[in-house]
Short mmCIF file of C-alpha atoms in Angstrom, two decimals:
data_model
loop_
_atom_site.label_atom_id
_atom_site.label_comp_id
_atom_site.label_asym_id
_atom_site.label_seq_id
_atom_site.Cartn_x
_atom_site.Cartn_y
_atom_site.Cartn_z
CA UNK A 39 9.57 -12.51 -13.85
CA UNK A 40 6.35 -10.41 -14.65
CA UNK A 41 3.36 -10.67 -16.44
CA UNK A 42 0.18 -8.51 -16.54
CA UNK A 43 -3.39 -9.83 -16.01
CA UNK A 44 -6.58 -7.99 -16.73
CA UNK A 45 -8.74 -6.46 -14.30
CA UNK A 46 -12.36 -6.33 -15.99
CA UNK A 47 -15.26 -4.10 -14.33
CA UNK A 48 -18.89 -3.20 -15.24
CA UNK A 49 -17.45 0.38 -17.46
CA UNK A 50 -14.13 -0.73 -18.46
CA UNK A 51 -10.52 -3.53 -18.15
CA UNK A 52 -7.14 -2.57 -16.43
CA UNK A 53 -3.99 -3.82 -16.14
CA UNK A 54 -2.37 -5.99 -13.09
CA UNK A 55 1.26 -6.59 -12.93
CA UNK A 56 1.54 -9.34 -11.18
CA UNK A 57 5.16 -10.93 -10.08
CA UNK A 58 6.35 -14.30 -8.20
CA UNK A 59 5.51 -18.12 -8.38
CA UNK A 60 3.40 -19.61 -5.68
CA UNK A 61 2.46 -18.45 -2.18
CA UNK A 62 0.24 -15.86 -0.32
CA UNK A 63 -0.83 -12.80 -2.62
CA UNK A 64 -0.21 -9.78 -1.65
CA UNK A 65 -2.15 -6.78 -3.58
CA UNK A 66 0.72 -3.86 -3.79
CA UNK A 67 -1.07 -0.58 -3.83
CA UNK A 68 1.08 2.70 -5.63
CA UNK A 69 1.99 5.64 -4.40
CA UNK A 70 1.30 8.84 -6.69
CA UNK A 71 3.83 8.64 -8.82
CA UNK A 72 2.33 4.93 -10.22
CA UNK A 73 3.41 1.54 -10.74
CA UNK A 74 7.04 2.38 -11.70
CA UNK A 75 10.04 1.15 -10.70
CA UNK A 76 9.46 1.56 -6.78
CA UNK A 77 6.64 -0.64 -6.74
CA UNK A 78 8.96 -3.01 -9.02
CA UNK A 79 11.59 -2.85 -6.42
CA UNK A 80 8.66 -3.70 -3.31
CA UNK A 81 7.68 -6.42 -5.55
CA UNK A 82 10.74 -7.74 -6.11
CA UNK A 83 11.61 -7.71 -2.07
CA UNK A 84 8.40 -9.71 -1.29
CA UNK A 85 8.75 -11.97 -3.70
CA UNK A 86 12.04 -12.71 -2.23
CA UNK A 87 10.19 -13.62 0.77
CA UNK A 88 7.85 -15.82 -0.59
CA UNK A 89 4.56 -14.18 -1.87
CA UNK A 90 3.24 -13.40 -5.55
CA UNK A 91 2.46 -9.64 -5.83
CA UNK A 92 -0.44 -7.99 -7.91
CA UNK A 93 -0.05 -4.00 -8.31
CA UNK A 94 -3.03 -2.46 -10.21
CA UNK A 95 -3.06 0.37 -12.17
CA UNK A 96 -4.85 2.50 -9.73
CA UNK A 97 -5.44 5.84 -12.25
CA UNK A 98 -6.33 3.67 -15.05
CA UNK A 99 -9.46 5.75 -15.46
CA UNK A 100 -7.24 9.04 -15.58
CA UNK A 101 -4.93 7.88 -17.46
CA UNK A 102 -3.94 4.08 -17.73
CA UNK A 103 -0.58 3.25 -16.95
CA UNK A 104 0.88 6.15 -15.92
CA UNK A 105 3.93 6.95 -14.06
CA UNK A 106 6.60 9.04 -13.62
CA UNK A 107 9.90 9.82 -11.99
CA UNK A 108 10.18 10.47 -8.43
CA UNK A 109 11.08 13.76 -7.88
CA UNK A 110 10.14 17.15 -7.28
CA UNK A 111 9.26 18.03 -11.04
CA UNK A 112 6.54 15.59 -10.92
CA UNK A 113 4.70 15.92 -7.53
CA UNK A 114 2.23 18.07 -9.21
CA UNK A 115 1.29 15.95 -11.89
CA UNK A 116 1.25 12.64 -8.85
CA UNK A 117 -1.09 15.56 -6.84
CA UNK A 118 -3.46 16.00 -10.04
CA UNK A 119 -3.63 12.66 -10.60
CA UNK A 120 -4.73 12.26 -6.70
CA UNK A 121 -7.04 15.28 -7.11
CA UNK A 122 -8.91 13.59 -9.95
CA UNK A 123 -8.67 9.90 -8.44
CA UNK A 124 -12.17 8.68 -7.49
CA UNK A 125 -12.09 7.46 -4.31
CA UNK A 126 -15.57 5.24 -4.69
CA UNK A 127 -15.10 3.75 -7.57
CA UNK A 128 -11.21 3.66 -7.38
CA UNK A 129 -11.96 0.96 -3.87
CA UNK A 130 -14.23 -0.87 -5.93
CA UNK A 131 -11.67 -1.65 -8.55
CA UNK A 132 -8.89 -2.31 -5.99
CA UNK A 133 -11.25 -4.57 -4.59
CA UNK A 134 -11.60 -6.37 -8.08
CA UNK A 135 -8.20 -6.17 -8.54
CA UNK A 136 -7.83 -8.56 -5.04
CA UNK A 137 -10.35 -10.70 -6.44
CA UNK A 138 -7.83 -11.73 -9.22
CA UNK A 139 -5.15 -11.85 -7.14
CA UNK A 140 -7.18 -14.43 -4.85
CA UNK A 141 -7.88 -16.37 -8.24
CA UNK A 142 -4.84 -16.61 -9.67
CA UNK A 143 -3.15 -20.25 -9.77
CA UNK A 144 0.01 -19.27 -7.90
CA UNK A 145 -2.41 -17.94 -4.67
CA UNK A 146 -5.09 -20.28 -5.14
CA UNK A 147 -2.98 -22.80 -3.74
CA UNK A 148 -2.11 -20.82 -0.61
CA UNK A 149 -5.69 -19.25 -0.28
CA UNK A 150 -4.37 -16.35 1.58
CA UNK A 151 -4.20 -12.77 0.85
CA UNK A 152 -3.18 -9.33 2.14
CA UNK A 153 -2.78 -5.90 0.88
CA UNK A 154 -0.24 -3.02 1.61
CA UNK A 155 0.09 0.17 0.51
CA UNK A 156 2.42 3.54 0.51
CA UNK A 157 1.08 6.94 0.60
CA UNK A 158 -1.95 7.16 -1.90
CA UNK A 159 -1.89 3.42 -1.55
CA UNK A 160 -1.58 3.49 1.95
CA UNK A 161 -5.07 5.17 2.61
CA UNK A 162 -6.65 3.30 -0.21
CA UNK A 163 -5.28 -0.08 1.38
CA UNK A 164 -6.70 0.90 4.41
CA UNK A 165 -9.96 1.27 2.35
CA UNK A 166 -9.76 -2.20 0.86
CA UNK A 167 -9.69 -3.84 3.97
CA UNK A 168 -12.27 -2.06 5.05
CA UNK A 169 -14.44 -3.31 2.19
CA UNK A 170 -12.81 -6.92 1.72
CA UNK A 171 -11.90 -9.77 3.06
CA UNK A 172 -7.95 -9.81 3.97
CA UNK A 173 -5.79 -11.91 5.90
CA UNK A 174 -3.64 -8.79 6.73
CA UNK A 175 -3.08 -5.25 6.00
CA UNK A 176 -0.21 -3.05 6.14
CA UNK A 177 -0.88 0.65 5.61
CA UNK A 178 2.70 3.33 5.03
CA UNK A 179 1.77 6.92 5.84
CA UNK A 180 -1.57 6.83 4.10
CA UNK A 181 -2.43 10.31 4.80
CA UNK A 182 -6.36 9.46 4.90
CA UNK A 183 -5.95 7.78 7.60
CA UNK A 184 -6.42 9.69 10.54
CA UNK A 185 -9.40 11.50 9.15
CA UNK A 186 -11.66 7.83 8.70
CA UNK A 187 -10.62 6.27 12.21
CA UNK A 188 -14.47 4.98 11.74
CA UNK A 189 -13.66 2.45 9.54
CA UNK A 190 -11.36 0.65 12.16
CA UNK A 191 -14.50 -1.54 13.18
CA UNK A 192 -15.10 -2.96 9.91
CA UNK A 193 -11.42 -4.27 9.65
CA UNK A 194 -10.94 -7.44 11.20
CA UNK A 195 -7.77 -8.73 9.75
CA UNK A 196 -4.41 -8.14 11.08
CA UNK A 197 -2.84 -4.60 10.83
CA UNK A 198 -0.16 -2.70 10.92
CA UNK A 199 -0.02 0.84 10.22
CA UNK A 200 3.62 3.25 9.93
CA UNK A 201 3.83 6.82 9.76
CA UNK A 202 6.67 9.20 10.18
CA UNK A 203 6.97 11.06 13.00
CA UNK A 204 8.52 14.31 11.05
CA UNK A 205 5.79 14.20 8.02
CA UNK A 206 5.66 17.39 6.45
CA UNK A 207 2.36 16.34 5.15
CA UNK A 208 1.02 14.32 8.33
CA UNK A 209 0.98 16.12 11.26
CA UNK A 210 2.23 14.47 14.25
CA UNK A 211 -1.28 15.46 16.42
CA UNK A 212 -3.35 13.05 13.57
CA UNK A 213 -0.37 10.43 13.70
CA UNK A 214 -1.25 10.67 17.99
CA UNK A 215 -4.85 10.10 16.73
CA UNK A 216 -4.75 6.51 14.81
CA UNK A 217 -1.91 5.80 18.01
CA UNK A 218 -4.96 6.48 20.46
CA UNK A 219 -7.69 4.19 18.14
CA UNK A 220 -5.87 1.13 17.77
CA UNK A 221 -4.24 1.62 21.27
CA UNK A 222 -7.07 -1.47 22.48
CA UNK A 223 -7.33 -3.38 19.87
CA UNK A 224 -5.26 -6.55 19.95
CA UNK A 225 -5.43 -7.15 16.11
CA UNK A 226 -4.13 -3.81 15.33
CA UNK A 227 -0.42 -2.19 15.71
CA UNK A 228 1.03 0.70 14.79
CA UNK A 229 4.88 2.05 14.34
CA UNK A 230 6.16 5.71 14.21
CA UNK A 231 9.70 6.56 13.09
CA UNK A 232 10.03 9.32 14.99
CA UNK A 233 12.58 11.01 12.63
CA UNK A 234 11.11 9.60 9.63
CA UNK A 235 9.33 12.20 6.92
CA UNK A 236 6.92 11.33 4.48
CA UNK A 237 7.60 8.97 2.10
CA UNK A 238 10.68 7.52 3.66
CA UNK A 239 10.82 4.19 2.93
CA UNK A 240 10.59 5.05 -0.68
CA UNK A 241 14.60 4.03 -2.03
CA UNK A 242 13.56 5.57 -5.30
CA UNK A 243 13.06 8.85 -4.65
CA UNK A 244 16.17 10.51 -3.21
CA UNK A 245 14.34 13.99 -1.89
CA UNK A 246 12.38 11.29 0.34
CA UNK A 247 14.41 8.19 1.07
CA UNK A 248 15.77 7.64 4.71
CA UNK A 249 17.47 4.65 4.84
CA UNK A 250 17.58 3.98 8.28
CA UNK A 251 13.97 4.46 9.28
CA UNK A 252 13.17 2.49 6.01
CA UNK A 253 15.27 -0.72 7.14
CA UNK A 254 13.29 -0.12 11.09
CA UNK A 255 10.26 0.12 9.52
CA UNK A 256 10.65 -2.89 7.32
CA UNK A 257 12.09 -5.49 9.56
CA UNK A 258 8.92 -4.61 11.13
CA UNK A 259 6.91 -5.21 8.09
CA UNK A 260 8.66 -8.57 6.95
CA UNK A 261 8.24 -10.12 10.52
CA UNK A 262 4.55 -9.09 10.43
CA UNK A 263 3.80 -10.40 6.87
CA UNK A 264 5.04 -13.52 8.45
CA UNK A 265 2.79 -13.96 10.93
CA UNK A 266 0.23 -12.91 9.31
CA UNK A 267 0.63 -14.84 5.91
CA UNK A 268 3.31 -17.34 6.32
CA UNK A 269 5.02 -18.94 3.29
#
């Protein structure tokens, strides 16, 4: 089951899928290729677990509900749509978009939240929690990562980051760099699959999908989300 809510903003309204029944919310944050059928199939997997799921429509501003197939034909529209994305005002309406979320009657309940992302999503979840108050965060390869290490102070929820260790667009050195950062901080872990590329989790897109660090990684991820937001 699925219905769409409205996000509404000082310059404009956009669209929140939300899916599930009662429990923690968990704000699902898209990869470039949009709210398609791999952020379905996330949903659909936490929602099995317990939680009700928001995704926003993150390029709404670009062009609202847009998405596309995952494959190699449309990486460079997903990179244009990235290349026009803006990043301050795109935080602020992910951050409005958790404020429904936390509203809704299904989370209200429950009263806690957290937010995970992939990719794009990853680095703009990071971002959120930054900005917001979350009960936990779980960042996939967001390649903006290692480049704003300074905003690890201002996150005090629960964390988990994931990268690949054989990311054709992360290099290893910057993974080594958000290792080093959240090496002391008890609230913070982080988990490399070593022969994972980018995007691997990802059962959508066959040109990225490895199944076996995607199972690793999200064991990992389920027995976090459970400590972090139990059902």
């Amino acid at each position: 089951m699925t219905r769409t809510e409205k996000v509404v903003v000082a310059d404009g309204e956009f669209d929140l899928r939300v899916w599930g029944t009662r429990g923690p919310g968990i704000l699902l944050l898209q990869e470039i290729f949009g709210v398609g059928d791999y952020m379905e199939a996330v949903a659909e997997d936490l929602v099995a677990l317990g939680f009700v799921v928001a995704a926003p429509d993150m390029f709404w501003r670009i062009e609202p509900n847009w998405s596309t197939a995952h494959n190699e034909e449309a990486l460079p529209k997903g990179m244009s749509m990235v290349s026009q994305f803006d990043w301050e005002k795109g935080v602020e309406d992910a951050v409005a978009a958790l404020g429904v979320l936390k509203g809704l009657p299904e989370v209200g309940k429950v009263g806690k939240v957290g937010v995970l992302g992939f990719c794009f999503g990853g680095t703009l979840a990071y971002l959120v929690a930054a900005e917001a108050q979350v009960d936990s965060l779980v960042s996939y390869y967001g390649s903006g990562v290692p480049d704003m290490l300074d905003k690890l102070d201002a996150i005090q929820a629960p964390t988990q980051f994931h990268f690949g260790g054989d990311d054709a667009y992360i290099a290893r050195e910057d993974v080594a760099k958000v290792e080093r950062a959240v090496e002391q901080r008890d609230h913070m872990e982080i988990h490399v699959q070593e022969d994972g590329g980018h995007a691997f989790h990802n059962r959508k897109a066959p040109m990225f999908y490895q199944p076996e660090p995607a199972a690793r990684a999200w064991r990992l991820t389920e027995e976090f989300l459970r400590r972090t937001l139990p059902v």
